[in-house]
mmCIF file of C-alpha atoms in Angstrom:
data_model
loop_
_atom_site.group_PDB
_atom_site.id
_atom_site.type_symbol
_atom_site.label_atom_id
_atom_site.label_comp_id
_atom_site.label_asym_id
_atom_site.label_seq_id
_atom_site.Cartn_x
_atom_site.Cartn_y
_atom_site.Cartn_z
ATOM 1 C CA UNK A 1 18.060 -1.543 6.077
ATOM 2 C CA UNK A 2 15.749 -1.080 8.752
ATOM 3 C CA UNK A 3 12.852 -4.163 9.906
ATOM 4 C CA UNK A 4 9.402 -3.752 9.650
ATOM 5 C CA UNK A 5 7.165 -6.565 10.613
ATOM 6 C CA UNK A 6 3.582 -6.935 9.674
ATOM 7 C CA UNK A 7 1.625 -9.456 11.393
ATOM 8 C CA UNK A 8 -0.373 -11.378 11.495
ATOM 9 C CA UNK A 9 0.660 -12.652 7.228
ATOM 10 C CA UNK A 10 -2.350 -14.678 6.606
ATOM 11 C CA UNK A 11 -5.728 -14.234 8.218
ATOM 12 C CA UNK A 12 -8.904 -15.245 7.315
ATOM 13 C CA UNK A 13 -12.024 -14.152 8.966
ATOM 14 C CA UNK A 14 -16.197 -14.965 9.082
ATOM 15 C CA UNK A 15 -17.781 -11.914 6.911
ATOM 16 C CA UNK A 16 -19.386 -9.537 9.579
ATOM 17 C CA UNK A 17 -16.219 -10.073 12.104
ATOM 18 C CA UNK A 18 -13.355 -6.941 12.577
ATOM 19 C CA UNK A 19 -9.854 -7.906 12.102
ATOM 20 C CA UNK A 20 -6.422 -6.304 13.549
ATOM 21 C CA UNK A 21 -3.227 -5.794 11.347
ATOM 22 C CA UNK A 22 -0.220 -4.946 13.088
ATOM 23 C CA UNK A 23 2.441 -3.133 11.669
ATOM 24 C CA UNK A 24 5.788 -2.719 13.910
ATOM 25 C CA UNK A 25 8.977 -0.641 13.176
ATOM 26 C CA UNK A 26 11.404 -3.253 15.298
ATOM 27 C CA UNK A 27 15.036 -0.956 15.099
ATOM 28 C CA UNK A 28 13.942 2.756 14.313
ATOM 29 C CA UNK A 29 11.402 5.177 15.688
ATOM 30 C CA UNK A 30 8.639 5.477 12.455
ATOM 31 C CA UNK A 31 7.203 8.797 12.827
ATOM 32 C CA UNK A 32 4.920 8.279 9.573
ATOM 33 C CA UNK A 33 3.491 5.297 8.449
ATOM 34 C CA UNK A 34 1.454 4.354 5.437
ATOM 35 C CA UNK A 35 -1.031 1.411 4.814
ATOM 36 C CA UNK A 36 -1.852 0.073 1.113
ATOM 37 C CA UNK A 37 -3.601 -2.289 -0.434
ATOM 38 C CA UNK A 38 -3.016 -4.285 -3.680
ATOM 39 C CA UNK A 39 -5.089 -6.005 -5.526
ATOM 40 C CA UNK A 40 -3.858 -9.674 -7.602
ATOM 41 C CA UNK A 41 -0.993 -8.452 -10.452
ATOM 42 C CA UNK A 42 -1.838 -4.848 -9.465
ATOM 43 C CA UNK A 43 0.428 -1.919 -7.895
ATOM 44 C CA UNK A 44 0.208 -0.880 -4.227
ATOM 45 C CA UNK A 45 -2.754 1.619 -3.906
ATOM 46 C CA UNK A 46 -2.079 3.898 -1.017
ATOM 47 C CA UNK A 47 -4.850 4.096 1.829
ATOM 48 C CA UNK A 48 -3.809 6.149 4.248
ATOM 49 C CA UNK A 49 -0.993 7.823 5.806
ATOM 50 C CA UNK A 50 -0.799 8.212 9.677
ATOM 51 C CA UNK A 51 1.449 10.094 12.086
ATOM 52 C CA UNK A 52 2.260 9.112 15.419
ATOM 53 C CA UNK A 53 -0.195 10.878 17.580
ATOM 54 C CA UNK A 54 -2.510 12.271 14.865
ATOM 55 C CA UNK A 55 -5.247 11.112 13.166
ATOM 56 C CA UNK A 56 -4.739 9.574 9.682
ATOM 57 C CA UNK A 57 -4.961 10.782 6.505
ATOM 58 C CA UNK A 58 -7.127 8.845 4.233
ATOM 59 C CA UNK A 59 -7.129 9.137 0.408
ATOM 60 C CA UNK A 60 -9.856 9.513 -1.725
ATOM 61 C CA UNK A 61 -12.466 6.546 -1.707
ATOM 62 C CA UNK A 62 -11.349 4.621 1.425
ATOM 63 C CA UNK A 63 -13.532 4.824 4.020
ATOM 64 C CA UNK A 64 -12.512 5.794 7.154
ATOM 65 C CA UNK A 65 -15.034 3.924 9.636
ATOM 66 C CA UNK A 66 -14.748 1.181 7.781
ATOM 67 C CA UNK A 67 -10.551 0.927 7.751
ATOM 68 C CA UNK A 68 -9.793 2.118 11.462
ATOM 69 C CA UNK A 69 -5.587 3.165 11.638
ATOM 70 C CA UNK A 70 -3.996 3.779 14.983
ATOM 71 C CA UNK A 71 -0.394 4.925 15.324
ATOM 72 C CA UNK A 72 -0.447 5.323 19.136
ATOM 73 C CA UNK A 73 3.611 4.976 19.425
ATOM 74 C CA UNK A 74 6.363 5.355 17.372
ATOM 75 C CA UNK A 75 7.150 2.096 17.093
ATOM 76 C CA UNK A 76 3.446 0.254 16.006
ATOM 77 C CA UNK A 77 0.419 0.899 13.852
ATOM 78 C CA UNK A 78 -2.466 -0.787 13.262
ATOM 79 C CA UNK A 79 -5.285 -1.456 10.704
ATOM 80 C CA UNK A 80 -8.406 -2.819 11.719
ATOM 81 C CA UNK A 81 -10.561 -3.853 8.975
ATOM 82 C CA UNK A 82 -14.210 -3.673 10.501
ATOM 83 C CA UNK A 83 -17.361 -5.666 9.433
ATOM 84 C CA UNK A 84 -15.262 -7.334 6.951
ATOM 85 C CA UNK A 85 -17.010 -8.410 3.855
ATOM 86 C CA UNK A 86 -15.570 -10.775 1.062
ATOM 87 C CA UNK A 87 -14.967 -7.567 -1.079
ATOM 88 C CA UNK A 88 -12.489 -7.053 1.251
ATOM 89 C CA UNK A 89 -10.061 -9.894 0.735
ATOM 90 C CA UNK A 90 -6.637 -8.634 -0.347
ATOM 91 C CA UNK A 91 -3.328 -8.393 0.094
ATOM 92 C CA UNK A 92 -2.573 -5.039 2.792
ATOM 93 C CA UNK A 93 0.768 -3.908 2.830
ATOM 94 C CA UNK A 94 2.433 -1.105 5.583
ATOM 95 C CA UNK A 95 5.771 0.782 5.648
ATOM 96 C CA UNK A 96 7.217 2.684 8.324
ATOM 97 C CA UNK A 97 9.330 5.709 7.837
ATOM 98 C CA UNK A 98 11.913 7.463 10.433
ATOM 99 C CA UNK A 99 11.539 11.522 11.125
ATOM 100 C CA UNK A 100 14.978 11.399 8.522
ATOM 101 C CA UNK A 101 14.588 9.085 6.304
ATOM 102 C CA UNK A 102 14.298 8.834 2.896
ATOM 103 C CA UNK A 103 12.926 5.661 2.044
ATOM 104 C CA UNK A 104 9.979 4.350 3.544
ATOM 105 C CA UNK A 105 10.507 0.229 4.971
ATOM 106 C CA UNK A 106 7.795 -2.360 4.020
ATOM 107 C CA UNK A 107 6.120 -5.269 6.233
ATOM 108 C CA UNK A 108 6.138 -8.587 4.814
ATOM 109 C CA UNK A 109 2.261 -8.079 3.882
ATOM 110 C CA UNK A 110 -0.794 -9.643 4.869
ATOM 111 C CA UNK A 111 -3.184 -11.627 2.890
ATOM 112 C CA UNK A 112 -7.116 -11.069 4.018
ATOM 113 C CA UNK A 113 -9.493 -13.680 3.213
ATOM 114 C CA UNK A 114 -13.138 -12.802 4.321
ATOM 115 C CA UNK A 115 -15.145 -15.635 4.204
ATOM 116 C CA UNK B 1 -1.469 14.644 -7.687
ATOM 117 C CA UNK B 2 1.058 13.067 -8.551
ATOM 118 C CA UNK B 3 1.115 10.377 -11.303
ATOM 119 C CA UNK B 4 3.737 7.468 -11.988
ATOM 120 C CA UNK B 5 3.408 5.595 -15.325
ATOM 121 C CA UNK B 6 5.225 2.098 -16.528
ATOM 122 C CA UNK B 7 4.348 1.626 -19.667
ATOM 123 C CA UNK B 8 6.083 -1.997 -19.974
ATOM 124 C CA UNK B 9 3.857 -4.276 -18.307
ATOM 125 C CA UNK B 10 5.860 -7.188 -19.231
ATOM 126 C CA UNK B 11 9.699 -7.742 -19.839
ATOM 127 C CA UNK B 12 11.915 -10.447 -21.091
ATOM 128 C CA UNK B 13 15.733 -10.874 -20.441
ATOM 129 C CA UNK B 14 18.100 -13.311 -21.237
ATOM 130 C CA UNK B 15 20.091 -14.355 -18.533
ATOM 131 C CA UNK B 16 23.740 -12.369 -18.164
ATOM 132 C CA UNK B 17 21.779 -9.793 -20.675
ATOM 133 C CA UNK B 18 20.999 -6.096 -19.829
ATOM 134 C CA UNK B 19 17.435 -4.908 -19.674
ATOM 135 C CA UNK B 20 15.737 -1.402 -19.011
ATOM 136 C CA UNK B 21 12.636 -0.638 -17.690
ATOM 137 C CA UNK B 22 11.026 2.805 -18.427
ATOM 138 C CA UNK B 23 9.012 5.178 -15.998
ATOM 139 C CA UNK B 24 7.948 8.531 -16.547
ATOM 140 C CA UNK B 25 5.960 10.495 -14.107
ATOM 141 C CA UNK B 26 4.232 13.972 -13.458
ATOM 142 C CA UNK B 27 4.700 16.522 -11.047
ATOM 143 C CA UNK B 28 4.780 19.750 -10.543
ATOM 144 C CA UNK B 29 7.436 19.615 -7.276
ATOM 145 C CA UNK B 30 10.735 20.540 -7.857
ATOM 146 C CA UNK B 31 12.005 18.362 -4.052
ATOM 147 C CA UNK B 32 10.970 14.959 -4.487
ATOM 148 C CA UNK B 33 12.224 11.405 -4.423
ATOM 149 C CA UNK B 34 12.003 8.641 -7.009
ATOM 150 C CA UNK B 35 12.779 4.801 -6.541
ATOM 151 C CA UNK B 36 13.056 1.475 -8.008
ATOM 152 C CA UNK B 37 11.065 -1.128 -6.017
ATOM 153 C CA UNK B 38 11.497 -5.407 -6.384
ATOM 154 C CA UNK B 39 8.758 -7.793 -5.402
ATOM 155 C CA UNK B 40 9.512 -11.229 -5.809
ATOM 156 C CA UNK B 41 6.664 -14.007 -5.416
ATOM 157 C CA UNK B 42 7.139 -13.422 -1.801
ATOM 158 C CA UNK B 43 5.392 -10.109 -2.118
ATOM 159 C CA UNK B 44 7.749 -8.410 0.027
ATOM 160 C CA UNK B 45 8.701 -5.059 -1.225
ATOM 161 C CA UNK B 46 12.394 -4.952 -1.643
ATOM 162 C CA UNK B 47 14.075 -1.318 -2.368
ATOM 163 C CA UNK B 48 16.381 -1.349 -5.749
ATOM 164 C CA UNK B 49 17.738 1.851 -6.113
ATOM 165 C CA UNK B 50 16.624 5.465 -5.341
ATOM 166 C CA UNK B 51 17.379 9.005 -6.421
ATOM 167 C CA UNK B 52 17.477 12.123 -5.252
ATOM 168 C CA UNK B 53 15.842 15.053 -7.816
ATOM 169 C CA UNK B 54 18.649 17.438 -6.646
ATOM 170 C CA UNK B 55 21.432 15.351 -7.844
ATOM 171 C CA UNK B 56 22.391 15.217 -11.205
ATOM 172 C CA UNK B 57 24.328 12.376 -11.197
ATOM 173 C CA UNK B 58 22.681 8.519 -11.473
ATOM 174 C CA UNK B 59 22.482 6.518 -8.982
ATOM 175 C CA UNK B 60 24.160 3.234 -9.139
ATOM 176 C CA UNK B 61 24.080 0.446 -6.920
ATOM 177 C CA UNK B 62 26.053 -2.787 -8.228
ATOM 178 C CA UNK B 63 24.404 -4.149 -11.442
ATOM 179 C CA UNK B 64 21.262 -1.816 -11.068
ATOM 180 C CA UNK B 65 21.748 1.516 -12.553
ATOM 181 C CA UNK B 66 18.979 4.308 -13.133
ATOM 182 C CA UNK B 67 19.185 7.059 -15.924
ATOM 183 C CA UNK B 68 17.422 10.294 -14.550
ATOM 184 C CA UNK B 69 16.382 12.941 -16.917
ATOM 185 C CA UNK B 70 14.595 15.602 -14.529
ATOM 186 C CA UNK B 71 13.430 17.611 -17.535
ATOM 187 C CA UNK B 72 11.708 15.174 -19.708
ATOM 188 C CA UNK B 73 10.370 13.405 -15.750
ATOM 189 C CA UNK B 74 11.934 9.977 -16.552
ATOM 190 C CA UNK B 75 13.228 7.757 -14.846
ATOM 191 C CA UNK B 76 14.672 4.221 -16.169
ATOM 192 C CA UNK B 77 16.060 1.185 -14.582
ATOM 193 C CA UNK B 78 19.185 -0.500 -16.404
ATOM 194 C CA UNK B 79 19.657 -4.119 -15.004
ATOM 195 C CA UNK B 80 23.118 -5.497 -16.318
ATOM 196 C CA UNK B 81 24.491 -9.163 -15.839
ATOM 197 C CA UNK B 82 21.149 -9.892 -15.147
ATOM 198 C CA UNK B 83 20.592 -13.303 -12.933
ATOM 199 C CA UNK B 84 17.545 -15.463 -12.887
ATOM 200 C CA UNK B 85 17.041 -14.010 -9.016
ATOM 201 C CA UNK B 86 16.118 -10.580 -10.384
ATOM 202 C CA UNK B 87 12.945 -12.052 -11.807
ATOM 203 C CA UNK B 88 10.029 -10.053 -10.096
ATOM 204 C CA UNK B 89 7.499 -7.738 -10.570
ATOM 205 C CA UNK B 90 9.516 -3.645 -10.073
ATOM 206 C CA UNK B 91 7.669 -0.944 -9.333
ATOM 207 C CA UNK B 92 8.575 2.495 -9.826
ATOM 208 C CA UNK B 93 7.644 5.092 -6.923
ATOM 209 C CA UNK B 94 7.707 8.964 -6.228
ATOM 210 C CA UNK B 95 7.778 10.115 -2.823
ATOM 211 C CA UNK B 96 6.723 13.894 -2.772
ATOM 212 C CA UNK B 97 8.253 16.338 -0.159
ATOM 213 C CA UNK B 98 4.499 15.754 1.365
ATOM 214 C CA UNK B 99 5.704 12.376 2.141
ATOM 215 C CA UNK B 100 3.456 10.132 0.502
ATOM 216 C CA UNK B 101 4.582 7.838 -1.657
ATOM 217 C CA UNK B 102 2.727 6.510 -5.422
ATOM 218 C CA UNK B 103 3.524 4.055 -7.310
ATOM 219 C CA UNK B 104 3.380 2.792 -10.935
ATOM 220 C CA UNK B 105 1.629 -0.337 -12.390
ATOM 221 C CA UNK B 106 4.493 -2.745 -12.173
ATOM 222 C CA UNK B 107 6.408 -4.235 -14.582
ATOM 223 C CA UNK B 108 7.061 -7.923 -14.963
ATOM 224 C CA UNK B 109 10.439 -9.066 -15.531
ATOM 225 C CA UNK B 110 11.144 -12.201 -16.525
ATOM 226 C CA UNK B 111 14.828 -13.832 -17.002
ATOM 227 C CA UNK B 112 14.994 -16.335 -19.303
ATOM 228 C CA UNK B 113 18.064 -18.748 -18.490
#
């Protein structure tokens, strides 16, 4: 299948301080990708869904100034988690998905600790 | 919206036994996509199976087998053989013809050796 690689996969950051996620599509061209988050023994909650080029679409609840999603090219998105507080620790999880495809591809994750 | 439901949040198997897992979910789409998701300790999301609702016929892919029954919106994952390496938390997921893509609560399987 195709690669999709998160970085960084562990991160921990001051509370108050913004932190970048990367999420890369390394062998196909990911015209949508999608950003969750999941919580200890819980399912993937979806937070957004972005488009290369457009703004993303946020669900219901997650706030938008707060989680900032670019998806400037068609290869790389990214999630930057401002004015992190400890509330926001958690595991964040993207997948990338061609203009064809069926399945979407999952990073390897990233595990948030705000301190 | 959409809605997927595992109603097994824990599973047991004995090792070279077959085990299913149930999912049922809620849509009003006809197009749509359904799939069988692994995550091992690792956390990294590993794709099972996946079906197609246009095709009648169940997918199958080695030891993992799904039975699909559009009308009643179920959608079960048979593990056969199974091996002490399947042990891992599988998530069922729908992916609507709007693209995104929900998932269930997870079900922990355990294989016993």
């Amino acid at each position: 299948g195709a690669v999709v690689s998160q970085h960084p996969s562990r991160v921990i950051c001051k509370s108050g301080t913004s932190v970048k996620i990367e999420c890369r599509s390394l062998d196909f061209q990911a015209t949508t990708m999608f950003w969750y988050r999941q919580f200890p023994k819980q399912s993937l909650m979806l937070m957004a869904t972005s488009n290369e080029g457009s703004k993303a679409t946020y669900e219901q609840g997650v706030e938008k100034d707060k989680f900032l999603i670019n998806h400037a090219s068609l290869t790389l998105s990214t999630l930057t988690v401002t004015s992190a507080h400890p509330e926001d620790s958690s595991f964040y999880i993207c997948s990338a998905r061609g203009l064809q495809g069926t399945e979407a591809f999952f990073g390897q994750g990233t595990r948030l600790t705000v301190v | 919206a959409q809605t997927v439901t595992q109603s097994q949040p824990e599973m047991s198997v004995q090792e070279a036994e077959t085990v299913t897992l149930s999912c049922t979910y809620d849509t009003s789409e006809s197009d749509y996509y359904l799939f069988w998701y692994k995550q091992p300790p690792s956390r990294q999301m590993i794709l099972v199976i996946r079906q197609e609702a246009y095709k009648q016929q169940n997918a199958t892919e080695n030891r993992f087998s799904v039975n699909f029954q559009k009308a009643a919106k179920s959608f079960s994952l048979k593990i056969s053989d199974s091996q002490l390496g399947d042990a891992a938390m599988y998530f069922c997921a729908y992916r609507s013809a709007t693209n995104d893509m929900r998932f269930g609560a997870g079900t922990r399987l355990t294989v016993k050796p």
